[in-house]
Amino acid sequence: MRRWDFVAAYLQGELQDGEVVYCHAPPGYATVGADGRPRICRIEKPIYGMAQAGRRWQRSLFPWLLQW
């Protein structure tokens, strides 16, 4: 193995048990609910640009590489 090209690799990670991450609603979605409170989104998988994304993907990849 010399080199791999990982397309969308950050999407393959998993959040740790009990880890909860929230973000603001993305552009194009309603940012204020019917009750006037701001809407937030709960993240279920690491996404590109998230601070934890690289580390979460690394935790998924390393055990597989060690077995390989």
PDB file of C-alpha atoms in Angstrom:
ATOM      1  CA  MET A   1       0.000   0.000   0.000  1.00  0.00           C
ATOM      2  CA  ARG A   2       1.596   3.221  -1.096  1.00  0.00           C
ATOM      3  CA  ARG A   3      -1.222   5.722  -1.035  1.00  0.00           C
ATOM      4  CA  TRP A   4      -5.001   5.810  -0.705  1.00  0.00           C
ATOM      5  CA  ASP A   5      -7.340   8.549  -1.717  1.00  0.00           C
ATOM      6  CA  PHE A   6     -10.213   8.822   0.737  1.00  0.00           C
ATOM      7  CA  VAL A   7     -13.200  10.633  -0.694  1.00  0.00           C
ATOM      8  CA  ALA A   8     -15.613  11.790   2.017  1.00  0.00           C
ATOM      9  CA  ALA A   9     -13.574   9.939   4.644  1.00  0.00           C
ATOM     10  CA  TYR A  10     -14.841  12.141   7.456  1.00  0.00           C
ATOM     11  CA  LEU A  11     -18.352  10.806   6.901  1.00  0.00           C
ATOM     12  CA  GLN A  12     -17.218   7.307   7.876  1.00  0.00           C
ATOM     13  CA  GLY A  13     -16.444   8.113  11.500  1.00  0.00           C
ATOM     14  CA  GLU A  14     -18.796   7.533  14.420  1.00  0.00           C
ATOM     15  CA  LEU A  15     -19.420   9.725  17.432  1.00  0.00           C
ATOM     16  CA  GLN A  16     -18.554   8.140  20.759  1.00  0.00           C
ATOM     17  CA  ASP A  17     -21.317   6.737  22.946  1.00  0.00           C
ATOM     18  CA  GLY A  18     -22.898   9.558  24.880  1.00  0.00           C
ATOM     19  CA  GLU A  19     -21.291  12.264  22.740  1.00  0.00           C
ATOM     20  CA  VAL A  20     -23.860  14.841  21.680  1.00  0.00           C
ATOM     21  CA  VAL A  21     -23.082  17.572  19.139  1.00  0.00           C
ATOM     22  CA  TYR A  22     -25.435  20.364  18.059  1.00  0.00           C
ATOM     23  CA  CYS A  23     -25.148  23.033  15.362  1.00  0.00           C
ATOM     24  CA  HIS A  24     -27.174  25.862  13.899  1.00  0.00           C
ATOM     25  CA  ALA A  25     -29.573  25.051  11.060  1.00  0.00           C
ATOM     26  CA  PRO A  26     -27.841  25.159   7.652  1.00  0.00           C
ATOM     27  CA  PRO A  27     -28.688  27.863   5.097  1.00  0.00           C
ATOM     28  CA  GLY A  28     -32.026  27.251   3.430  1.00  0.00           C
ATOM     29  CA  TYR A  29     -33.676  25.708   6.494  1.00  0.00           C
ATOM     30  CA  ALA A  30     -35.960  27.490   8.912  1.00  0.00           C
ATOM     31  CA  THR A  31     -33.778  29.043  11.591  1.00  0.00           C
ATOM     32  CA  VAL A  32     -36.662  30.002  13.888  1.00  0.00           C
ATOM     33  CA  GLY A  33     -39.385  27.621  15.023  1.00  0.00           C
ATOM     34  CA  ALA A  34     -43.124  28.355  15.242  1.00  0.00           C
ATOM     35  CA  ASP A  35     -42.655  29.274  18.902  1.00  0.00           C
ATOM     36  CA  GLY A  36     -40.049  31.928  18.022  1.00  0.00           C
ATOM     37  CA  ARG A  37     -37.111  29.995  19.465  1.00  0.00           C
ATOM     38  CA  PRO A  38     -34.007  29.411  17.313  1.00  0.00           C
ATOM     39  CA  ARG A  39     -33.734  25.949  15.783  1.00  0.00           C
ATOM     40  CA  ILE A  40     -30.655  23.815  16.233  1.00  0.00           C
ATOM     41  CA  CYS A  41     -29.715  20.478  14.690  1.00  0.00           C
ATOM     42  CA  ARG A  42     -28.319  17.412  16.434  1.00  0.00           C
ATOM     43  CA  ILE A  43     -25.403  15.865  14.557  1.00  0.00           C
ATOM     44  CA  GLU A  44     -25.520  12.057  14.326  1.00  0.00           C
ATOM     45  CA  LYS A  45     -22.268  11.488  12.414  1.00  0.00           C
ATOM     46  CA  PRO A  46     -19.098  13.571  12.147  1.00  0.00           C
ATOM     47  CA  ILE A  47     -19.157  15.932   9.183  1.00  0.00           C
ATOM     48  CA  TYR A  48     -16.372  17.692   7.319  1.00  0.00           C
ATOM     49  CA  GLY A  49     -15.349  20.871   9.072  1.00  0.00           C
ATOM     50  CA  MET A  50     -16.360  19.643  12.528  1.00  0.00           C
ATOM     51  CA  ALA A  51     -13.544  19.822  15.053  1.00  0.00           C
ATOM     52  CA  GLN A  52     -13.935  16.161  16.088  1.00  0.00           C
ATOM     53  CA  ALA A  53     -14.348  14.719  12.565  1.00  0.00           C
ATOM     54  CA  GLY A  54     -10.711  13.818  11.893  1.00  0.00           C
ATOM     55  CA  ARG A  55     -10.188  12.150  15.238  1.00  0.00           C
ATOM     56  CA  ARG A  56     -13.430  10.159  14.999  1.00  0.00           C
ATOM     57  CA  TRP A  57     -12.487   8.866  11.565  1.00  0.00           C
ATOM     58  CA  GLN A  58      -9.026   7.987  12.808  1.00  0.00           C
ATOM     59  CA  ARG A  59     -10.559   5.885  15.596  1.00  0.00           C
ATOM     60  CA  SER A  60     -12.547   3.971  12.971  1.00  0.00           C
ATOM     61  CA  LEU A  61      -9.627   3.510  10.582  1.00  0.00           C
ATOM     62  CA  PHE A  62      -6.749   2.518  12.866  1.00  0.00           C
ATOM     63  CA  PRO A  63      -8.234  -0.744  14.239  1.00  0.00           C
ATOM     64  CA  TRP A  64      -9.008  -1.837  10.680  1.00  0.00           C
ATOM     65  CA  LEU A  65      -5.462  -1.064   9.519  1.00  0.00           C
ATOM     66  CA  LEU A  66      -3.976  -2.992  12.444  1.00  0.00           C
ATOM     67  CA  GLN A  67      -6.010  -6.071  11.500  1.00  0.00           C
ATOM     68  CA  TRP A  68      -5.098  -5.768   7.835  1.00  0.00           C
TER      69      TRP A  68
END
